[in-house]
mmCIF file of C-alpha atoms in Angstrom:
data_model
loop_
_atom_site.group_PDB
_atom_site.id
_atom_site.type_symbol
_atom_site.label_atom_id
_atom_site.label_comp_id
_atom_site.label_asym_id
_atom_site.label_seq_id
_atom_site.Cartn_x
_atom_site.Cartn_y
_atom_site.Cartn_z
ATOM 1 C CA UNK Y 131 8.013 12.851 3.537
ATOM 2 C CA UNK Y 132 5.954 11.490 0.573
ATOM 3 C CA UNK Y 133 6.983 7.823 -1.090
ATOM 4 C CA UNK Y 134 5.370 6.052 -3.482
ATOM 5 C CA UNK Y 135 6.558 2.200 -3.963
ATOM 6 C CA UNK Y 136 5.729 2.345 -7.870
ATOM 7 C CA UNK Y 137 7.400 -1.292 -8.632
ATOM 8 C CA UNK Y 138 10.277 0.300 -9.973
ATOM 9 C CA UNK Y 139 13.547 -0.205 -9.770
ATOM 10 C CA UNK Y 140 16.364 1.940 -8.881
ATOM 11 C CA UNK Y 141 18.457 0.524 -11.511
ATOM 12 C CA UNK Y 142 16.187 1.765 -14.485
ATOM 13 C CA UNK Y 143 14.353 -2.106 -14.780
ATOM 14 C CA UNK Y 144 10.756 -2.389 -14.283
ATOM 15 C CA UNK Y 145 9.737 -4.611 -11.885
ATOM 16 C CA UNK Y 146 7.388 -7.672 -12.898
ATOM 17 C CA UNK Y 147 4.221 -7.908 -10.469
ATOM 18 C CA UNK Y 148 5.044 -10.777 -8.432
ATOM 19 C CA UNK Y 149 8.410 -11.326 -8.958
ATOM 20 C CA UNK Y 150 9.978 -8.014 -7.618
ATOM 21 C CA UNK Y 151 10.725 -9.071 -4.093
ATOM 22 C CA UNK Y 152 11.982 -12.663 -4.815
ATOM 23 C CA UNK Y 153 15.673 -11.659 -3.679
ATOM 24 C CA UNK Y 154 14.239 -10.337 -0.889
ATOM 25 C CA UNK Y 155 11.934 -12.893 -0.231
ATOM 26 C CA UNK Y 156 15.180 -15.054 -0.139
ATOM 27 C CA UNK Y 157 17.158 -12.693 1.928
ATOM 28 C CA UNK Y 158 14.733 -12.441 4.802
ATOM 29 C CA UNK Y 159 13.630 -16.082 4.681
ATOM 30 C CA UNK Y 160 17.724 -16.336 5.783
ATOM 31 C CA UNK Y 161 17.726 -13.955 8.026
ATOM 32 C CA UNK Y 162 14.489 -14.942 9.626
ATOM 33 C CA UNK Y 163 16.078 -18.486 9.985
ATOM 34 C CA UNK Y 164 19.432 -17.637 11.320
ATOM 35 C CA UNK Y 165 17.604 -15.650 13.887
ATOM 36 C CA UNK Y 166 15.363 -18.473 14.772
ATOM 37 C CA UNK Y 167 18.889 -20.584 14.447
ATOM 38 C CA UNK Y 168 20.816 -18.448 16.822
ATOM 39 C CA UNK Y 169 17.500 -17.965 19.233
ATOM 40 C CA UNK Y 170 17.661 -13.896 18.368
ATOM 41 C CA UNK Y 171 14.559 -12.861 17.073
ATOM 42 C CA UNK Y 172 13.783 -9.156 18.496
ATOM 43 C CA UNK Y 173 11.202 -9.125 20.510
ATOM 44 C CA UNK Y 174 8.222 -6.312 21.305
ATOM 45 C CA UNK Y 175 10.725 -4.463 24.194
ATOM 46 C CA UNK Y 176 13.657 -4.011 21.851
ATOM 47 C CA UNK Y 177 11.770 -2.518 18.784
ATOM 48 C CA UNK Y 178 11.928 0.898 18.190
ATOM 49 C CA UNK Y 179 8.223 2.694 18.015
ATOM 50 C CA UNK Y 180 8.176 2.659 14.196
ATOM 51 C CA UNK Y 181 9.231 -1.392 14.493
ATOM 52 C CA UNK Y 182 6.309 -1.441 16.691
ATOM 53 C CA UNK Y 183 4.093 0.289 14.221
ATOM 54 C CA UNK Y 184 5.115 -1.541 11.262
ATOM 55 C CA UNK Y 185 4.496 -4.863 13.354
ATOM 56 C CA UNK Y 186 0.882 -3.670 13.799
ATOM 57 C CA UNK Y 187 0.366 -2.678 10.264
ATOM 58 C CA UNK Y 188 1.967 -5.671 9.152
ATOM 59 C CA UNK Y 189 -0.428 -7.981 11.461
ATOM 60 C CA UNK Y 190 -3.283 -6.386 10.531
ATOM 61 C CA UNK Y 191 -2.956 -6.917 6.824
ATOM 62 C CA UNK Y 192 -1.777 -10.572 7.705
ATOM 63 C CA UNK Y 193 -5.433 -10.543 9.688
ATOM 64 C CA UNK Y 194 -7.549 -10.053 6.300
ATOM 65 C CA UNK Y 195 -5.073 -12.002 3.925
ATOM 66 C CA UNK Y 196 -7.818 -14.639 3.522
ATOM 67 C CA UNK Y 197 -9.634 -12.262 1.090
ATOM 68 C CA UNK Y 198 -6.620 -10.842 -0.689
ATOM 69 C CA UNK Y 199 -5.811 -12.743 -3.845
ATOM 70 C CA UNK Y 200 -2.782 -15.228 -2.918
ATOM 71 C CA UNK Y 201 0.506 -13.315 -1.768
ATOM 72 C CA UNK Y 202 -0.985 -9.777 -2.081
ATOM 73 C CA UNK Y 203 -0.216 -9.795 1.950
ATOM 74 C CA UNK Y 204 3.149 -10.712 1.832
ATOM 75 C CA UNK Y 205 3.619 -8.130 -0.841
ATOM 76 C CA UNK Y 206 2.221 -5.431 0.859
ATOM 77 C CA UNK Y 207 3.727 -6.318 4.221
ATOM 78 C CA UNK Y 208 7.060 -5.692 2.335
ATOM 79 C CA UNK Y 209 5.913 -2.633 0.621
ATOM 80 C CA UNK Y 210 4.899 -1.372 4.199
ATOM 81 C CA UNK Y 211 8.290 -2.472 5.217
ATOM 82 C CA UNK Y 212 10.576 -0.402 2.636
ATOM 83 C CA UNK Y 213 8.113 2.769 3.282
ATOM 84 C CA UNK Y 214 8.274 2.000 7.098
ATOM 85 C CA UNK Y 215 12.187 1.928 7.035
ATOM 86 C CA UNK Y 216 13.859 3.438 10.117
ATOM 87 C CA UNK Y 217 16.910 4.832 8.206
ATOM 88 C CA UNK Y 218 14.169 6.064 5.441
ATOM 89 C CA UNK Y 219 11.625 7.443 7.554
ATOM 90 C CA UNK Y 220 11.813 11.508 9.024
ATOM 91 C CA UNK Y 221 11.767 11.869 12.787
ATOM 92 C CA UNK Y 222 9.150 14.652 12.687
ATOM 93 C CA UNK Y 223 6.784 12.425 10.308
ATOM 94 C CA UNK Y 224 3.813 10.844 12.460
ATOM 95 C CA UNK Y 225 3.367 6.843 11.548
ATOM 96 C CA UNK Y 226 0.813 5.194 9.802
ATOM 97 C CA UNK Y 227 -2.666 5.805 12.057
ATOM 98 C CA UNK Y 228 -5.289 3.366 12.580
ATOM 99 C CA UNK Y 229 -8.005 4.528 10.777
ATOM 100 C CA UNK Y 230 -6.105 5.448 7.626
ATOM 101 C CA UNK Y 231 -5.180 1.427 7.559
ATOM 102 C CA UNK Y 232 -8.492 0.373 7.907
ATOM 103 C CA UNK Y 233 -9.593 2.733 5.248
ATOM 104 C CA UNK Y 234 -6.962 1.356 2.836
ATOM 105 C CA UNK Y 235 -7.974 -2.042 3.443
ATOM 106 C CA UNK Y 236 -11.776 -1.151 3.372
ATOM 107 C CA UNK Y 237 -10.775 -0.066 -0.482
ATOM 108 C CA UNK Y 238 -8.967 -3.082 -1.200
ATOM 109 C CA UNK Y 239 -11.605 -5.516 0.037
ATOM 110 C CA UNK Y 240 -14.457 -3.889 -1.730
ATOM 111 C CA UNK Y 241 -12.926 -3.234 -4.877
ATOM 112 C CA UNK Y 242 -11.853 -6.743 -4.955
ATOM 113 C CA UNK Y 243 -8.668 -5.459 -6.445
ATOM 114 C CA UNK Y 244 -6.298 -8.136 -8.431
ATOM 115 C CA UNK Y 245 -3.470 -5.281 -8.596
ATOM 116 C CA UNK Y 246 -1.624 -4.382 -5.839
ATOM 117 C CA UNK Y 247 -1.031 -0.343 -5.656
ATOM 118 C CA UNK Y 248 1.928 1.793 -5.215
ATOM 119 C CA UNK Y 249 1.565 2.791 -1.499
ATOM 120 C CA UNK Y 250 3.036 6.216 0.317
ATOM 121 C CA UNK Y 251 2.772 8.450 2.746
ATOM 122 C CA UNK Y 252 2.895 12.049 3.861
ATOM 123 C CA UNK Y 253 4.142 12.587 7.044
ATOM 124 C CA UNK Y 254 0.526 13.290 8.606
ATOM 125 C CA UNK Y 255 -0.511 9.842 9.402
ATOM 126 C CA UNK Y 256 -2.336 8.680 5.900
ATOM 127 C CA UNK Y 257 -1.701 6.273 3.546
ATOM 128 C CA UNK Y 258 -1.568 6.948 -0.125
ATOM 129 C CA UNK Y 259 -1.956 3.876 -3.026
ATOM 130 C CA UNK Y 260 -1.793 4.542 -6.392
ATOM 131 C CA UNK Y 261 -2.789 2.472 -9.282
ATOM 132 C CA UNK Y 262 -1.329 3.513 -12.735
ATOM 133 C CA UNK Y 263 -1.926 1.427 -15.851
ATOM 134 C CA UNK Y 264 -1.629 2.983 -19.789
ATOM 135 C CA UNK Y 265 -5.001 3.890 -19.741
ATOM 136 C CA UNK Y 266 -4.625 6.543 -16.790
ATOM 137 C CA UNK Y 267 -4.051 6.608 -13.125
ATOM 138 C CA UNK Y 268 -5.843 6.621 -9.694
ATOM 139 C CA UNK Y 269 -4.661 8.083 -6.436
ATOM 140 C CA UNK Y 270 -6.431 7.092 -3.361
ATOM 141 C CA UNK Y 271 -5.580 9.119 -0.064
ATOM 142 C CA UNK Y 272 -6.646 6.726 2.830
ATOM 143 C CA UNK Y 273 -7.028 9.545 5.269
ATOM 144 C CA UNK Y 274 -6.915 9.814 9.498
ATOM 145 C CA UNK Y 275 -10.032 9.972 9.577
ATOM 146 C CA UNK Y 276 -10.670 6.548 8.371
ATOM 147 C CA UNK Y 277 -12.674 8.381 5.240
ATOM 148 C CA UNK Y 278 -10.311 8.847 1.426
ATOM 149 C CA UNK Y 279 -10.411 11.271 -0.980
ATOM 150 C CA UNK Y 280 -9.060 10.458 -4.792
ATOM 151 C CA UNK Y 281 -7.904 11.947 -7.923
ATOM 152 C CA UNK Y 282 -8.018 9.981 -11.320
ATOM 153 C CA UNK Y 283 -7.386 10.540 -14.742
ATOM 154 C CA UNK Y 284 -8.269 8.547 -17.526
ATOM 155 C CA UNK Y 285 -8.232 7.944 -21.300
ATOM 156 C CA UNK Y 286 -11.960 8.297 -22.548
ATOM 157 C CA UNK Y 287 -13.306 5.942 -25.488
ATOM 158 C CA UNK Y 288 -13.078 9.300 -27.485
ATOM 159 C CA UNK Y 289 -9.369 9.817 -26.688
ATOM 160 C CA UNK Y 290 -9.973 12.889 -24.578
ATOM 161 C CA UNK Y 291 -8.676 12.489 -20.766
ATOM 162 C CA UNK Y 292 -11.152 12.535 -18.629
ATOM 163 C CA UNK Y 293 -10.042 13.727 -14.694
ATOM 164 C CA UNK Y 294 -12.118 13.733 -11.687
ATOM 165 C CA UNK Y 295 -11.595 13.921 -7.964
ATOM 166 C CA UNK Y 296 -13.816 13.487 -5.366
ATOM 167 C CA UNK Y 297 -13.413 13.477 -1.410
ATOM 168 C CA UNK Y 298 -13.251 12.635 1.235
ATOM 169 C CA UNK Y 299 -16.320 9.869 1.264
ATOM 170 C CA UNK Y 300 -16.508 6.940 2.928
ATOM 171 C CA UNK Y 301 -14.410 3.894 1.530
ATOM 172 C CA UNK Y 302 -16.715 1.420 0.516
ATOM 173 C CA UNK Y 303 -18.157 4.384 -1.818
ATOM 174 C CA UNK Y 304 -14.990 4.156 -3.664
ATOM 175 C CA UNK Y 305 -16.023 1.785 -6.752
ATOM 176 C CA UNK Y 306 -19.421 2.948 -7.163
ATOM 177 C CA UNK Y 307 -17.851 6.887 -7.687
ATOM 178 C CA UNK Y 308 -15.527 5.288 -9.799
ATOM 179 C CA UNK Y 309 -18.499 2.883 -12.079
ATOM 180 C CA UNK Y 310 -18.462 5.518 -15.007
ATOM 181 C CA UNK Y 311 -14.970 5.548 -15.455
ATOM 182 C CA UNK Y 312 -14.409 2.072 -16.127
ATOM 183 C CA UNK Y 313 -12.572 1.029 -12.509
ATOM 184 C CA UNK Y 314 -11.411 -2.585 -13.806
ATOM 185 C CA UNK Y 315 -8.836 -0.670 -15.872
ATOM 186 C CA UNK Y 316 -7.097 -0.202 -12.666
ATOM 187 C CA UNK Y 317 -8.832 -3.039 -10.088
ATOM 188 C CA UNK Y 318 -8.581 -5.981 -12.602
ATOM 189 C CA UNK Y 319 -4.732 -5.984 -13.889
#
C-alpha cells in the first residue's frame, strides 16, 4: 500500500495549511469528550495492534512537539491517523517501524521545517514525506533502517529542472545534500 496525505481534498478543494482538519478537530474534540463523559475511553487491552502502533507513533511525535512550530504535532498526529486507519490499512502491510520514525523526525528537527509534508507509506515499514511547492518537489523515504534516501526535482534560476537523488545517508545529512538546491523552497513555506 502506498498513501500520500497531499492536503487535498477528495472533493476537488485544496486544502489551506492549517485549516484542513478543523471539522475534524471538532469532531474528535466531541467524541473524545463524550467518551470521557460516558467513562469509555479504550484502553491499551482493547486496541487492535495497529491502534497500538499508531498510539506509539502518535506519543512519540507528541514527545518532541516542543521544537515543532505550534500545532505541527497535532497535525501530523492526524495525518498519522488517516494513513494509520484500520479500515484503510492492508493486512499483509507491516506498520510504521521505529527507526523509520525517528529518522522522519531527525529530518524534521534539523531542517527546522515550517511546512508540514505529505506523509505515506509502503507496506515495508518506512515512512515517506513529501514536500511539493511550484518550484519543484522533494521526496524523503525515512527508511527501517533509521537512514533516508530522497529524490528532488527543482526549477533552476535558468529555467531548466534540475533532479537529483541521493541515498540512503544519515538524516541529519539531509539539508546540507540539499544546500545547492535552495532547500527553503520546500523547508520555509
Amino acid at each position: 500500500m502506498t498513501y500520500v496525505d497531499d492536503g487535498s481534498s477528495q472533493f476537488g478543494r485544496s486544502l489551506v495549511a492549517g485549516q484542513a482538519y478543523d471539522s475534524i478537530n471538532r469532531f474528535f474534540r466531541v467524541l473524545g469528550r463524550a467518551a470521557l463523559d460516558n467513562g469509555n475511553s479504550l484502553t491499551s487491552s482493547q486496541l487492535n495492534p495497529l491502534e497500538k502502533r499508531l498510539r506509539r507513533v502518535q506519543e512519540t511525535i507528541s514527545s518532541v512537539s516542543m521544537h515543532l512550530p505550534a500545532g505541527f504535532a497535532a497535525g501530523l498526529n492526524r495525518q498519522f491517523a488517516n494513513l494509520m486507519d484500520v479500515d484503510a490499512w492492508e493486512d499483509e502491510d507491516k506498520p510504521i517501524n521505529d527507526r523509520a520514525l525517528s529518522a522522519f523526525l531527525v529530518v524534521l528537527l534539523h531542517t527546522g521545517t515550517q511546512v508540514r509534508p505529505g506523509i505515506g507509506t509502503n507496506g515495508y515499514g518506512s515512512i515517506t514525506a513529501a514536500w511539493t511547492t511550484a518550484e519543484g518537489q522533494l521526496t524523503v523515504e525515512c527508511l527501517p533502517s533509521g537512514r533516508i534516501s530522497f529524490v528532488m526535482s527543482r526549477l533552476g534560476d535558468d529555467g531548466e529542472v534540475e533532479r537529483a537523488a541521493f541515498g540512503p545517508l544519515h538524516p541529519r545529512r539531509l539539508l546540507n545534500v540539499l544546500a545547492p538546491f535552495a532547500p527553503e523552497v520546500w523547508f520555509d513555506g
